[in-house]
Amino acid sequence: MLGVHFAITAEQEKTLLDADGDDAAVSEIIEDLEEEWSDDTLQVETDKAWDAIHRCLTDGSLDPDAGDPPLSLTVAGGRHLHDEIYVVHVTADEVRAVAAALLDIDEPWLRARFGAFDDDYTGSADDQDFAYTWSNFVDVRAFYQRAAAAGRAVIFTAT
């Protein structure tokens, strides 16, 4: 599953939240959002690294309820809007908290947590996998800074 974060407008946020509970409607909104997105500064793709990033920022599991906010909200720990795929909402206020918390994360901190994952992790958890995870984490951290500065909520999708 490939992960993407979008810093959405208040109108897009309202549309998604109004569709919560209707997986087909949420899927359609996300599909339209992905097709029409034009601002690369308010989007970040994490490919498959989102999985390891979430695990590093929580308890090593992929459980969306694991860990403590605000770090747990970075990837999969927000409000889930779809029952079968990841469509995770983080409010603008939460985005500001996440952005601030991510500034404290450095490479040694992430490295210390990397690989202490549940058995269901499918990555190699080697040095190359860490370099890939760190590079994507740096992009996510910068994205959250931009999203917070823009006062936007964030939607994370993995399909």
GROMACS .gro file of C-alpha atoms in nm:
model
  159
    1MET     CA    1   0.000   0.000   0.000
    2LEU     CA    2   0.135   0.339  -0.102
    3GLY     CA    3   0.091   0.630   0.139
    4VAL     CA    4   0.011   0.993   0.062
    5HIS     CA    5  -0.059   1.287   0.292
    6PHE     CA    6  -0.268   1.582   0.170
    7ALA     CA    7  -0.306   1.917   0.348
    8ILE     CA    8  -0.669   1.980   0.264
    9THR     CA    9  -0.875   2.297   0.259
   10ALA     CA   10  -1.158   2.357   0.505
   11GLU     CA   11  -1.407   2.292   0.224
   12GLN     CA   12  -1.243   1.959   0.136
   13GLU     CA   13  -1.235   1.868   0.503
   14LYS     CA   14  -1.607   1.941   0.544
   15THR     CA   15  -1.691   1.733   0.237
   16LEU     CA   16  -1.494   1.436   0.370
   17LEU     CA   17  -1.632   1.460   0.722
   18ASP     CA   18  -1.987   1.486   0.587
   19ALA     CA   19  -1.926   1.159   0.399
   20ASP     CA   20  -1.791   0.976   0.705
   21GLY     CA   21  -1.978   0.648   0.742
   22ASP     CA   22  -2.031   0.608   0.367
   23ASP     CA   23  -1.722   0.425   0.239
   24ALA     CA   24  -1.827   0.459  -0.126
   25ALA     CA   25  -1.866   0.836  -0.094
   26VAL     CA   26  -1.535   0.873   0.091
   27SER     CA   27  -1.360   0.663  -0.176
   28GLU     CA   28  -1.503   0.881  -0.450
   29ILE     CA   29  -1.396   1.202  -0.273
   30ILE     CA   30  -1.043   1.067  -0.222
   31GLU     CA   31  -1.022   0.955  -0.584
   32ASP     CA   32  -1.127   1.303  -0.702
   33LEU     CA   33  -0.883   1.465  -0.459
   34GLU     CA   34  -0.593   1.253  -0.588
   35GLU     CA   35  -0.680   1.322  -0.952
   36GLU     CA   36  -0.727   1.697  -0.909
   37TRP     CA   37  -0.446   1.771  -0.663
   38SER     CA   38  -0.212   2.037  -0.800
   39ASP     CA   39  -0.010   2.176  -0.507
   40ASP     CA   40   0.293   1.954  -0.452
   41THR     CA   41   0.400   2.160  -0.149
   42LEU     CA   42   0.085   2.052   0.036
   43GLN     CA   43   0.118   1.684  -0.047
   44VAL     CA   44   0.381   1.425   0.038
   45GLU     CA   45   0.411   1.071  -0.090
   46THR     CA   46   0.570   0.819   0.143
   47ASP     CA   47   0.547   0.515  -0.082
   48LYS     CA   48   0.569   0.219   0.158
   49ALA     CA   49   0.774   0.399   0.425
   50TRP     CA   50   0.457   0.521   0.598
   51ASP     CA   51   0.433   0.181   0.767
   52ALA     CA   52   0.777   0.203   0.934
   53ILE     CA   53   0.729   0.572   1.014
   54HIS     CA   54   0.404   0.499   1.201
   55ARG     CA   55   0.568   0.211   1.388
   56CYS     CA   56   0.866   0.428   1.489
   57LEU     CA   57   0.636   0.702   1.619
   58THR     CA   58   0.416   0.463   1.819
   59ASP     CA   59   0.485   0.128   1.985
   60GLY     CA   60   0.628  -0.069   1.693
   61SER     CA   61   0.289  -0.190   1.575
   62LEU     CA   62   0.069  -0.078   1.287
   63ASP     CA   63  -0.223  -0.037   1.528
   64PRO     CA   64  -0.380   0.304   1.458
   65ASP     CA   65  -0.463   0.339   1.828
   66ALA     CA   66  -0.104   0.274   1.940
   67GLY     CA   67   0.121   0.537   2.085
   68ASP     CA   68   0.044   0.881   2.216
   69PRO     CA   69  -0.065   1.196   2.038
   70PRO     CA   70   0.060   1.402   1.879
   71LEU     CA   71   0.324   1.167   1.731
   72SER     CA   72   0.075   0.885   1.683
   73LEU     CA   73  -0.135   1.116   1.464
   74THR     CA   74   0.144   1.166   1.209
   75VAL     CA   75   0.040   0.875   0.987
   76ALA     CA   76  -0.236   0.635   1.087
   77GLY     CA   77  -0.351   0.751   1.430
   78GLY     CA   78  -0.614   1.009   1.343
   79ARG     CA   79  -0.985   0.971   1.275
   80HIS     CA   80  -1.049   0.688   1.028
   81LEU     CA   81  -1.308   0.772   0.764
   82HIS     CA   82  -1.314   0.442   0.575
   83ASP     CA   83  -1.358   0.084   0.695
   84GLU     CA   84  -1.146  -0.093   0.433
   85ILE     CA   85  -0.861   0.143   0.338
   86TYR     CA   86  -0.661   0.406   0.521
   87VAL     CA   87  -0.830   0.743   0.499
   88VAL     CA   88  -0.716   0.913   0.817
   89HIS     CA   89  -0.813   1.267   0.919
   90VAL     CA   90  -0.611   1.499   1.144
   91THR     CA   91  -0.762   1.838   1.233
   92ALA     CA   92  -0.576   2.165   1.174
   93ASP     CA   93  -0.519   2.201   1.550
   94GLU     CA   94  -0.377   1.849   1.565
   95VAL     CA   95  -0.159   1.925   1.260
   96ARG     CA   96   0.002   2.213   1.450
   97ALA     CA   97   0.073   1.983   1.746
   98VAL     CA   98   0.215   1.712   1.518
   99ALA     CA   99   0.433   1.964   1.335
  100ALA     CA  100   0.578   2.090   1.664
  101ALA     CA  101   0.640   1.738   1.798
  102LEU     CA  102   0.812   1.622   1.479
  103LEU     CA  103   1.071   1.899   1.512
  104ASP     CA  104   1.212   1.715   1.814
  105ILE     CA  105   1.274   1.394   1.619
  106ASP     CA  106   1.630   1.348   1.496
  107GLU     CA  107   1.793   1.062   1.310
  108PRO     CA  108   1.942   0.890   1.620
  109TRP     CA  109   1.600   0.897   1.793
  110LEU     CA  110   1.425   0.742   1.492
  111ARG     CA  111   1.708   0.493   1.444
  112ALA     CA  112   1.677   0.377   1.805
  113ARG     CA  113   1.310   0.296   1.748
  114PHE     CA  114   1.351   0.153   1.398
  115GLY     CA  115   1.325  -0.224   1.374
  116ALA     CA  116   1.166  -0.272   1.717
  117PHE     CA  117   0.853  -0.367   1.528
  118ASP     CA  118   0.586  -0.631   1.564
  119ASP     CA  119   0.643  -0.951   1.368
  120ASP     CA  120   0.399  -0.840   1.098
  121TYR     CA  121   0.642  -0.579   0.954
  122THR     CA  122   0.717  -0.678   0.595
  123GLY     CA  123   1.019  -0.454   0.537
  124SER     CA  124   1.375  -0.573   0.572
  125ALA     CA  125   1.451  -0.354   0.877
  126ASP     CA  126   1.813  -0.323   0.761
  127ASP     CA  127   2.030  -0.014   0.705
  128GLN     CA  128   1.892   0.043   0.355
  129ASP     CA  129   1.535   0.022   0.485
  130PHE     CA  130   1.620   0.270   0.761
  131ALA     CA  131   1.774   0.515   0.512
  132TYR     CA  132   1.455   0.490   0.304
  133THR     CA  133   1.239   0.542   0.614
  134TRP     CA  134   1.448   0.836   0.738
  135SER     CA  135   1.438   1.009   0.398
  136ASN     CA  136   1.060   0.977   0.385
  137PHE     CA  137   1.027   1.086   0.748
  138VAL     CA  138   1.221   1.405   0.671
  139ASP     CA  139   0.976   1.474   0.388
  140VAL     CA  140   0.676   1.410   0.618
  141ARG     CA  141   0.819   1.640   0.886
  142ALA     CA  142   0.867   1.921   0.631
  143PHE     CA  143   0.517   1.859   0.494
  144TYR     CA  144   0.362   1.896   0.841
  145GLN     CA  145   0.546   2.226   0.887
  146ARG     CA  146   0.394   2.355   0.562
  147ALA     CA  147   0.048   2.219   0.647
  148ALA     CA  148   0.059   2.382   0.991
  149ALA     CA  149   0.175   2.714   0.843
  150ALA     CA  150  -0.116   2.698   0.598
  151GLY     CA  151  -0.364   2.622   0.880
  152ARG     CA  152  -0.482   2.305   0.709
  153ALA     CA  153  -0.612   1.970   0.821
  154VAL     CA  154  -0.440   1.660   0.685
  155ILE     CA  155  -0.572   1.345   0.523
  156PHE     CA  156  -0.347   1.040   0.502
  157THR     CA  157  -0.439   0.772   0.249
  158ALA     CA  158  -0.284   0.436   0.180
  159THR     CA  159  -0.414   0.235  -0.110
   0.00000   0.00000   0.00000
